[in-house]
Amino acid sequence: MVSRRQMVAIGLATASVAMGGGAWAQAYPNKIIKLQVPFAPGGTTDIIARVMSDSLGKALGQSMVVENKAGGGGVVGATELARTPADGYVLGMATVSTTAANPAINDKIPYNTLTDFTPIINIAATPNVIAVHPSFPAKDYKSFVAELKKNPGKYSYSSSGTGGIGHLQTELFKSLTNTFITHIPYRGAGPALNDTVGGQVPIIFDNLPSALPHIKSGRLIAIVVAAPQRLAVLPDVPTFKEVGLEPVNRMAYYGLIGPKGLPQDVVDKVYNATKQALTDPAVKKRIEDTGSLIVGNTPAEFTAQIKAEFEVYKEVVAKQKLKLE
C-alpha cells in the first residue's frame, strides 16, 4: 500500500518531469539543426540552403548544418523528412519538384505533400531557364525550336531528376511545341549541370541560380526563361510567355518545411529567425545575385502556395497526359 508520504513524493517527481519537459521544449534549439537538401550539391536548392544556413543558425542561436539526401527527383530526401521526428532538429528545403511536380505525376510517392509536412516559409522564388551547350547549332529561341523540329529525337536534355520541375516543365514545353527531346534524369541539378557544361548532354532545363554562372562565363547559352518579365541579368533572353508558352512560365520556390506535427512554437521560432536572416544585407545580396527574388511569406501563405502549385501540376499532367518514363 502506498503511504501518503510516497504519494507526495510521486506527485513531486511527476511535476518535476513535466516542468523539465516544458523547459526542454522552451529551450529549442539546444543542439545542432540539420537542414536537409533533397538533391545533390551544386544545384539551386543547395545554393539557397547554404546561403541561409549560417545566418539562420545565428538567428536561432545554434549551429545549422546542410545535409544532402539526393535521389528520385527529390523524393528520397522528402520521404526521409516526412518520417523524421517532429522536434525541429531536422528541417527540409521544399521545392516545386518535391511538393508539387513529383507528387502530381507520381501517384506512388510515399508521402502526401499536403498532409505530411509543416510549411514554415518560402525563402525565395527563382526563374527557370532552358540553356544549351555552345556546340548546339541554335543560339536563340526561334532557331532552337526549328532545330528540334527538324531533328526529332536527335537531342537530349538533362534535369535534376525524373518527376522534378525540370522534367515536367520540359515535357510540357515539348507537348506545346510538338518537339521531341530525350530526357536524361540526374540525382540533382549539380550533376546535370556538370554533364551539360561538359558537353555530354546538349540541353538543360534548370533553375537560374545554378545555371547563371555558366551562362555568364559562356559555357552555356540561355534560350528562354520562366519569369514574370525579362531579367536584368539576361536582357536578350525572352520569357516563355513572350514566345507564346505561358503555361511553362512558372517560377520555382525554395522554402523551409518540417515533418507534420511540428510544434507551433518551433514553427514560430524558425519563421522569425528566417525573416531575421533575410534582412541581412549579405544574405539578401547573395540570393538576389543569383537572379532570385526574396519572398519570406507566412506559414499559412506558404501552405496555400504549395497546395495551389500542386493543383496546377496535377492539371498539367492530366491535360498533357504526362507519364513517368
Short mmCIF file of N, CA, C and O in Angstrom, two decimals, residues 46-55 282-284 286-287:
data_model
loop_
_atom_site.label_atom_id
_atom_site.label_comp_id
_atom_site.label_asym_id
_atom_site.label_seq_id
_atom_site.Cartn_x
_atom_site.Cartn_y
_atom_site.Cartn_z
N ASP A 46 20.49 23.58 -53.13
CA ASP A 46 21.69 23.51 -52.30
C ASP A 46 22.29 24.90 -52.09
O ASP A 46 22.70 25.25 -50.98
N ILE A 47 22.32 25.70 -53.14
CA ILE A 47 22.87 27.06 -53.05
C ILE A 47 22.08 27.89 -52.04
O ILE A 47 22.65 28.53 -51.15
N ILE A 48 20.74 27.89 -52.17
CA ILE A 48 19.89 28.68 -51.27
C ILE A 48 20.06 28.19 -49.83
O ILE A 48 20.17 28.99 -48.89
N ALA A 49 20.09 26.87 -49.63
CA ALA A 49 20.24 26.31 -48.29
C ALA A 49 21.55 26.77 -47.65
O ALA A 49 21.59 27.16 -46.48
N ARG A 50 22.63 26.73 -48.41
CA ARG A 50 23.94 27.08 -47.86
C ARG A 50 24.07 28.59 -47.63
O ARG A 50 24.76 29.03 -46.70
N VAL A 51 23.42 29.39 -48.47
CA VAL A 51 23.40 30.83 -48.25
C VAL A 51 22.69 31.14 -46.93
O VAL A 51 23.11 32.01 -46.16
N MET A 52 21.60 30.41 -46.65
CA MET A 52 20.78 30.69 -45.47
C MET A 52 21.33 30.10 -44.18
O MET A 52 21.10 30.65 -43.10
N SER A 53 22.02 28.97 -44.25
CA SER A 53 22.28 28.17 -43.04
C SER A 53 23.04 28.93 -41.96
O SER A 53 22.67 28.85 -40.77
N ASP A 54 24.09 29.66 -42.30
CA ASP A 54 24.88 30.36 -41.28
C ASP A 54 24.06 31.42 -40.57
O ASP A 54 24.01 31.47 -39.33
N SER A 55 23.42 32.30 -41.35
CA SER A 55 22.63 33.39 -40.75
C SER A 55 21.43 32.85 -39.99
O SER A 55 21.07 33.38 -38.93
N ALA A 282 23.99 40.91 -46.60
CA ALA A 282 24.86 39.96 -47.30
C ALA A 282 24.06 38.77 -47.82
O ALA A 282 24.26 38.31 -48.95
N VAL A 283 23.13 38.26 -46.99
CA VAL A 283 22.27 37.14 -47.40
C VAL A 283 21.37 37.58 -48.54
O VAL A 283 21.23 36.88 -49.56
N LYS A 284 20.74 38.73 -48.38
CA LYS A 284 19.84 39.25 -49.40
C LYS A 284 20.57 39.42 -50.74
O LYS A 284 20.07 39.01 -51.79
N ARG A 286 23.36 37.91 -51.78
CA ARG A 286 23.78 36.62 -52.34
C ARG A 286 22.62 35.91 -53.02
O ARG A 286 22.79 35.27 -54.07
N ILE A 287 21.44 36.00 -52.43
CA ILE A 287 20.27 35.36 -53.04
C ILE A 287 19.85 36.12 -54.30
O ILE A 287 19.61 35.52 -55.36
#
